[in-house]
């Protein structure tokens, strides 16, 4: 067979076909690469566009904070109150702060919300030993200040979510900060802060201009002020006992209480004070605000766990529009709860210091505060307490003397009273009449021993109010006590004793010992001086119980109290014991008293109107008793 061979033309044909196929494949690959590159390029463009849209939405979200969709947010911005979006275009529309300060205060005001974001007291430190940390009443969003506005189409805007424009100027030593939430060049809501030199009180104005077109001015703007109070003292339970809301309602200063939950509605409030034992945040208004709601919630359920905050305070104050605008002259106070400082403002805010009501408060205001303030101005606080106590007890010594003298007279008459009791054992009414005659003849008033004790009682109660409120004692030490405004722990217990606590304080122990010896020395005379009346409790038994009960009560209830009060009670009882010993030894002679009583018996006596009335009443009662027997 003839072998088949490829000719030249066949080879050329195959080469052309292969070249055409390769050319077609190359072009198809190039087209696919171009399409892929174009696709990647388009994706990058789309991604950048989308990122721009997201960024735009995030900016809008910082201006209008709601829980609705982004579309509704945009509608709010462009709606009836959309004119406030003008503030979002200003350079101040960012998370920043303006600081104003004087010798006493440092305040930081936020652009967002226009309210005070930090309040620091420069001259006071927290309870931690050697920490150096200053008292901060406001920090880390523990406070909230918001004005809730309603538009004409019933939409709600909260100023805490909107940006204010700050303008800081000075007028002499005064720092003036204007925070404006603008809807236009001449339409705005303004918070105006004025901080003076060396002052805890700020002027604070709330006013609007040109907003009546977009706001529903028939409805009051709710001013919402919340504060979660930080712990500042050594004992959180003791501090929390004095943390409460005070307010002036229709001209009367009152408080909401210290329970787990306290709520009040005020008719006309002129100030709201969030009191934290030794420090207070107060908002005052020259125009009384009607229908204010305040509430206090206790945040300390377990003092071992709840160690950061004490109370949650809340207030809602409806600010009424006048002629379509807001215009309120107010004040802020951030500072110590110091009676002398608060009293200088003449705005009744000194009444938030719990000095007691009625005569107890007057004793503190007119005697204790001036006297202790004078003594503490030139000596240590511990020595001032001791000298203060000595002066008070010496001033009360004439009353103490009369009380002891009355007891001595009753003790001398005791045998005769006992004899009358035996003689008229079956006729209690006759026994009472004869006893009264004996008192009259002897010139002895059985109530004379009680009256001096009653006179001293208000001073004792006033001291229980004064020392826990004396900020001068805060973080001032004496002997082993590191802080006279808190307990003087000498030993930490590994367990907690109900009512007593988990530590041992020494000054309450010393005060309890002093009370025990004082009661031991006086209870016998008092029991003997008072005749046993039929149907009445045995005073002897009561006195014996009180000898042990009073010291135990001192130990239990004062273990967590401020050591300054325990020191006062310890020194007070020591001085009383000393005065009593001196009076008994040098001023009271039982023989002389007995002789004087016998001399008084021999003298003719005229009944006083009161004695005559008492005698007639007893005689009538006895006559009625005899008549009933018939």
Tab-separated table of N, CA and C in Angstrom, residues 63-157:
chain	number	residue	atom	x	y	z
A	63	UNK	N	-27.388	63.494	66.579
A	63	UNK	CA	-28.215	64.687	66.706
A	63	UNK	C	-29.586	64.329	67.229
A	64	UNK	N	-30.184	63.294	66.711
A	64	UNK	CA	-31.521	62.867	67.129
A	64	UNK	C	-31.441	61.433	67.611
A	65	UNK	N	-31.616	61.238	68.916
A	65	UNK	CA	-31.490	59.910	69.509
A	65	UNK	C	-32.870	59.344	69.769
A	66	UNK	N	-33.336	58.474	68.900
A	66	UNK	CA	-34.617	57.807	69.091
A	66	UNK	C	-34.428	56.334	68.813
A	67	UNK	N	-35.475	55.564	69.075
A	67	UNK	CA	-35.389	54.126	68.850
A	67	UNK	C	-36.053	53.718	67.540
A	68	UNK	N	-36.423	54.683	66.729
A	68	UNK	CA	-37.070	54.382	65.457
A	68	UNK	C	-36.037	54.249	64.366
A	69	UNK	N	-36.490	53.975	63.153
A	69	UNK	CA	-35.583	53.720	62.035
A	69	UNK	C	-34.901	54.992	61.575
A	70	UNK	N	-33.832	54.818	60.739
A	70	UNK	CA	-33.085	55.970	60.241
A	70	UNK	C	-33.967	56.899	59.416
A	71	UNK	N	-34.960	56.321	58.728
A	71	UNK	CA	-35.854	57.162	57.916
A	71	UNK	C	-36.618	58.134	58.789
A	72	UNK	N	-37.118	57.622	59.949
A	72	UNK	CA	-37.859	58.486	60.867
A	72	UNK	C	-36.942	59.534	61.477
A	73	UNK	N	-35.675	59.151	61.726
A	73	UNK	CA	-34.715	60.111	62.263
A	73	UNK	C	-34.532	61.271	61.297
A	74	UNK	N	-34.417	60.929	60.032
A	74	UNK	CA	-34.270	61.986	59.037
A	74	UNK	C	-35.512	62.855	58.972
A	75	UNK	N	-36.668	62.201	59.117
A	75	UNK	CA	-37.917	62.963	59.114
A	75	UNK	C	-37.978	63.912	60.301
A	76	UNK	N	-37.508	63.443	61.476
A	76	UNK	CA	-37.505	64.319	62.650
A	76	UNK	C	-36.620	65.531	62.413
A	77	UNK	N	-35.494	65.293	61.785
A	77	UNK	CA	-34.560	66.382	61.555
A	77	UNK	C	-35.130	67.390	60.574
A	78	UNK	N	-35.913	66.904	59.635
A	78	UNK	CA	-36.472	67.792	58.616
A	78	UNK	C	-37.898	68.214	58.943
A	79	UNK	N	-38.440	67.739	60.083
A	79	UNK	CA	-39.825	68.014	60.432
A	79	UNK	C	-40.004	69.329	61.141
A	80	UNK	N	-41.039	69.365	62.009
A	80	UNK	CA	-41.410	70.620	62.652
A	80	UNK	C	-40.290	71.193	63.503
A	81	UNK	N	-39.535	70.325	64.194
A	81	UNK	CA	-38.418	70.825	64.981
A	81	UNK	C	-37.097	70.586	64.281
A	82	UNK	N	-37.163	70.350	62.994
A	82	UNK	CA	-35.945	70.118	62.237
A	82	UNK	C	-35.037	71.322	62.219
A	83	UNK	N	-35.551	72.479	62.615
A	83	UNK	CA	-34.713	73.677	62.661
A	83	UNK	C	-33.597	73.543	63.686
A	84	UNK	N	-33.754	72.641	64.697
A	84	UNK	CA	-32.676	72.422	65.647
A	84	UNK	C	-31.482	71.715	65.011
A	85	UNK	N	-31.686	71.169	63.791
A	85	UNK	CA	-30.553	70.575	63.080
A	85	UNK	C	-29.500	71.630	62.753
A	86	UNK	N	-29.879	72.887	62.858
A	86	UNK	CA	-28.913	73.969	62.632
A	86	UNK	C	-27.744	73.850	63.603
A	87	UNK	N	-28.050	73.422	64.857
A	87	UNK	CA	-26.984	73.270	65.852
A	87	UNK	C	-26.012	72.164	65.459
A	88	UNK	N	-26.520	71.148	64.707
A	88	UNK	CA	-25.659	70.044	64.310
A	88	UNK	C	-24.638	70.458	63.266
A	89	UNK	N	-24.871	71.600	62.610
A	89	UNK	CA	-23.928	72.072	61.584
A	89	UNK	C	-22.833	72.946	62.167
A	90	UNK	N	-22.940	73.290	63.459
A	90	UNK	CA	-21.965	74.175	64.085
A	90	UNK	C	-20.737	73.389	64.553
A	91	UNK	N	-19.603	74.042	64.713
A	91	UNK	CA	-18.392	73.363	65.185
A	91	UNK	C	-18.543	72.731	66.566
A	92	UNK	N	-19.481	73.236	67.357
A	92	UNK	CA	-19.664	72.718	68.712
A	92	UNK	C	-20.414	71.392	68.749
A	93	UNK	N	-20.887	70.901	67.601
A	93	UNK	CA	-21.669	69.661	67.552
A	93	UNK	C	-20.752	68.451	67.677
A	94	UNK	N	-20.141	68.316	68.843
A	94	UNK	CA	-19.243	67.202	69.112
A	94	UNK	C	-19.169	66.980	70.615
A	95	UNK	N	-18.692	65.791	70.978
A	95	UNK	CA	-18.571	65.439	72.393
A	95	UNK	C	-17.383	66.183	73.006
A	96	UNK	N	-17.635	67.351	73.572
A	96	UNK	CA	-16.581	68.130	74.218
A	96	UNK	C	-17.157	68.862	75.420
A	97	UNK	N	-16.277	69.479	76.222
A	97	UNK	CA	-16.683	70.084	77.486
A	97	UNK	C	-16.050	71.460	77.637
A	98	UNK	N	-16.733	72.292	78.421
A	98	UNK	CA	-16.201	73.598	78.798
A	98	UNK	C	-16.041	73.612	80.313
A	99	UNK	N	-14.865	74.001	80.791
A	99	UNK	CA	-14.578	73.995	82.233
A	99	UNK	C	-14.648	75.403	82.800
A	100	UNK	N	-15.382	75.544	83.901
A	100	UNK	CA	-15.367	76.784	84.671
A	100	UNK	C	-15.011	76.412	86.104
A	101	UNK	N	-14.216	77.238	86.760
A	101	UNK	CA	-13.788	76.909	88.115
A	101	UNK	C	-13.419	78.157	88.887
A	102	UNK	N	-13.483	78.010	90.212
A	102	UNK	CA	-12.994	79.053	91.117
A	102	UNK	C	-12.163	78.388	92.202
A	103	UNK	N	-11.964	79.046	93.331
A	103	UNK	CA	-11.134	78.495	94.387
A	103	UNK	C	-11.756	77.266	95.057
A	104	UNK	N	-13.063	77.069	94.885
A	104	UNK	CA	-13.781	76.020	95.597
A	104	UNK	C	-14.273	74.894	94.704
A	105	UNK	N	-14.616	75.227	93.465
A	105	UNK	CA	-15.310	74.291	92.584
A	105	UNK	C	-14.619	74.155	91.239
A	106	UNK	N	-14.714	72.963	90.655
A	106	UNK	CA	-14.389	72.746	89.247
A	106	UNK	C	-15.601	72.105	88.594
A	107	UNK	N	-16.138	72.755	87.560
A	107	UNK	CA	-17.324	72.268	86.865
A	107	UNK	C	-17.018	72.081	85.392
A	108	UNK	N	-17.452	70.956	84.832
A	108	UNK	CA	-17.318	70.695	83.397
A	108	UNK	C	-18.713	70.579	82.807
A	109	UNK	N	-18.990	71.415	81.809
A	109	UNK	CA	-20.310	71.427	81.182
A	109	UNK	C	-20.192	70.830	79.796
A	110	UNK	N	-21.042	69.862	79.480
A	110	UNK	CA	-20.981	69.135	78.216
A	110	UNK	C	-21.703	69.892	77.106
A	111	UNK	N	-21.119	69.846	75.900
A	111	UNK	CA	-21.815	70.396	74.734
A	111	UNK	C	-23.110	69.625	74.481
A	112	UNK	N	-23.019	68.307	74.586
A	112	UNK	CA	-24.208	67.489	74.370
A	112	UNK	C	-25.081	67.529	75.622
A	113	UNK	N	-26.202	68.185	75.536
A	113	UNK	CA	-27.116	68.316	76.664
A	113	UNK	C	-26.987	69.617	77.409
A	114	UNK	N	-25.804	70.243	77.336
A	114	UNK	CA	-25.605	71.542	77.965
A	114	UNK	C	-25.609	71.541	79.477
A	115	UNK	N	-25.498	70.349	80.116
A	115	UNK	CA	-25.595	70.288	81.573
A	115	UNK	C	-24.242	69.973	82.204
A	116	UNK	N	-24.202	70.054	83.524
A	116	UNK	CA	-22.965	69.834	84.269
A	116	UNK	C	-22.652	68.335	84.296
A	117	UNK	N	-21.520	67.981	83.687
A	117	UNK	CA	-21.112	66.578	83.590
A	117	UNK	C	-20.142	66.186	84.693
A	118	UNK	N	-19.472	67.176	85.300
A	118	UNK	CA	-18.571	66.913	86.416
A	118	UNK	C	-18.640	68.066	87.400
A	119	UNK	N	-18.681	67.728	88.704
A	119	UNK	CA	-18.654	68.735	89.771
A	119	UNK	C	-17.711	68.235	90.852
A	120	UNK	N	-16.591	68.944	91.022
A	120	UNK	CA	-15.547	68.524	91.951
A	120	UNK	C	-15.356	69.605	93.015
A	121	UNK	N	-15.323	69.190	94.296
A	121	UNK	CA	-15.072	70.111	95.406
A	121	UNK	C	-13.578	70.085	95.731
A	122	UNK	N	-12.918	71.203	95.566
A	122	UNK	CA	-11.458	71.250	95.662
A	122	UNK	C	-10.920	71.091	97.084
A	123	UNK	N	-11.719	71.435	98.091
A	123	UNK	CA	-11.215	71.473	99.470
A	123	UNK	C	-11.631	70.272	100.310
A	124	UNK	N	-12.236	69.254	99.682
A	124	UNK	CA	-12.700	68.086	100.433
A	124	UNK	C	-12.250	66.802	99.737
A	125	UNK	N	-11.853	65.834	100.554
A	125	UNK	CA	-11.390	64.558	100.031
A	125	UNK	C	-12.328	63.431	100.451
A	126	UNK	N	-12.313	62.350	99.674
A	126	UNK	CA	-13.124	61.183	99.993
A	126	UNK	C	-12.565	60.476	101.223
A	127	UNK	N	-13.300	59.447	101.672
A	127	UNK	CA	-12.985	58.825	102.956
A	127	UNK	C	-11.729	57.978	102.939
A	128	UNK	N	-11.256	57.497	101.763
A	128	UNK	CA	-10.103	56.612	101.747
A	128	UNK	C	-8.890	57.290	102.365
A	129	UNK	N	-8.247	56.589	103.288
A	129	UNK	CA	-7.091	57.148	103.972
A	129	UNK	C	-5.940	57.349	102.987
A	130	UNK	N	-5.392	58.564	102.991
A	130	UNK	CA	-4.237	58.921	102.163
A	130	UNK	C	-4.491	58.752	100.661
A	131	UNK	N	-5.750	58.680	100.245
A	131	UNK	CA	-6.023	58.502	98.816
A	131	UNK	C	-5.816	59.803	98.043
A	132	UNK	N	-6.121	60.925	98.672
A	132	UNK	CA	-5.981	62.210	98.002
A	132	UNK	C	-7.051	62.481	96.977
A	133	UNK	N	-8.036	61.572	96.828
A	133	UNK	CA	-9.087	61.756	95.839
A	133	UNK	C	-10.110	62.772	96.331
A	134	UNK	N	-10.375	63.777	95.506
A	134	UNK	CA	-11.315	64.826	95.884
A	134	UNK	C	-12.758	64.330	95.805
A	135	UNK	N	-13.623	64.990	96.560
A	135	UNK	CA	-15.046	64.663	96.508
A	135	UNK	C	-15.609	65.103	95.166
A	136	UNK	N	-16.202	64.158	94.444
A	136	UNK	CA	-16.815	64.429	93.143
A	136	UNK	C	-18.311	64.154	93.258
A	137	UNK	N	-19.101	65.187	93.238
A	137	UNK	CA	-20.549	65.010	93.343
A	137	UNK	C	-21.137	64.496	92.036
A	138	UNK	N	-20.530	64.917	90.919
A	138	UNK	CA	-20.992	64.454	89.608
A	138	UNK	C	-19.792	63.952	88.815
A	139	UNK	N	-19.901	62.742	88.288
A	139	UNK	CA	-18.873	62.177	87.410
A	139	UNK	C	-19.424	60.889	86.791
A	140	UNK	N	-18.830	60.492	85.674
A	140	UNK	CA	-19.142	59.213	85.026
A	140	UNK	C	-20.646	58.981	84.845
A	141	UNK	N	-21.340	60.049	84.417
A	141	UNK	CA	-22.769	59.943	84.064
A	141	UNK	C	-23.661	59.516	85.227
A	142	UNK	N	-23.284	59.873	86.470
A	142	UNK	CA	-24.182	59.576	87.593
A	142	UNK	C	-25.309	60.606	87.704
A	143	UNK	N	-25.221	61.694	86.911
A	143	UNK	CA	-26.255	62.730	86.932
A	143	UNK	C	-26.867	62.884	85.548
A	144	UNK	N	-28.115	63.292	85.532
A	144	UNK	CA	-28.819	63.515	84.275
A	144	UNK	C	-29.671	64.764	84.415
A	145	UNK	N	-29.533	65.668	83.439
A	145	UNK	CA	-30.322	66.907	83.442
A	145	UNK	C	-30.895	67.080	82.048
A	146	UNK	N	-32.219	67.097	81.948
A	146	UNK	CA	-32.855	67.085	80.639
A	146	UNK	C	-34.116	67.947	80.648
A	147	UNK	N	-34.330	68.649	79.542
A	147	UNK	CA	-35.564	69.401	79.340
A	147	UNK	C	-36.324	68.740	78.206
A	148	UNK	N	-37.490	68.215	78.524
A	148	UNK	CA	-38.302	67.513	77.529
A	148	UNK	C	-39.251	68.510	76.870
A	149	UNK	N	-39.056	68.697	75.558
A	149	UNK	CA	-39.834	69.672	74.792
A	149	UNK	C	-40.797	68.951	73.862
A	150	UNK	N	-41.963	69.547	73.660
A	150	UNK	CA	-42.958	68.966	72.768
A	150	UNK	C	-43.230	69.918	71.606
A	151	UNK	N	-43.220	69.372	70.398
A	151	UNK	CA	-43.465	70.186	69.212
A	151	UNK	C	-44.957	70.366	68.990
A	152	UNK	N	-45.275	71.214	68.042
A	152	UNK	CA	-46.692	71.468	67.745
A	152	UNK	C	-47.384	70.242	67.168
A	153	UNK	N	-46.618	69.345	66.517
A	153	UNK	CA	-47.223	68.125	65.986
A	153	UNK	C	-46.982	66.932	66.919
A	154	UNK	N	-46.846	67.252	68.239
A	154	UNK	CA	-46.787	66.244	69.310
A	154	UNK	C	-45.567	65.331	69.243
A	155	UNK	N	-44.470	65.822	68.709
A	155	UNK	CA	-43.219	65.076	68.782
A	155	UNK	C	-42.443	65.554	70.005
A	156	UNK	N	-41.618	64.671	70.537
A	156	UNK	CA	-40.879	64.966	71.764
A	156	UNK	C	-39.386	65.021	71.466
A	157	UNK	N	-38.739	66.077	71.972
A	157	UNK	CA	-37.289	66.199	71.861
A	157	UNK	C	-36.690	66.338	73.252
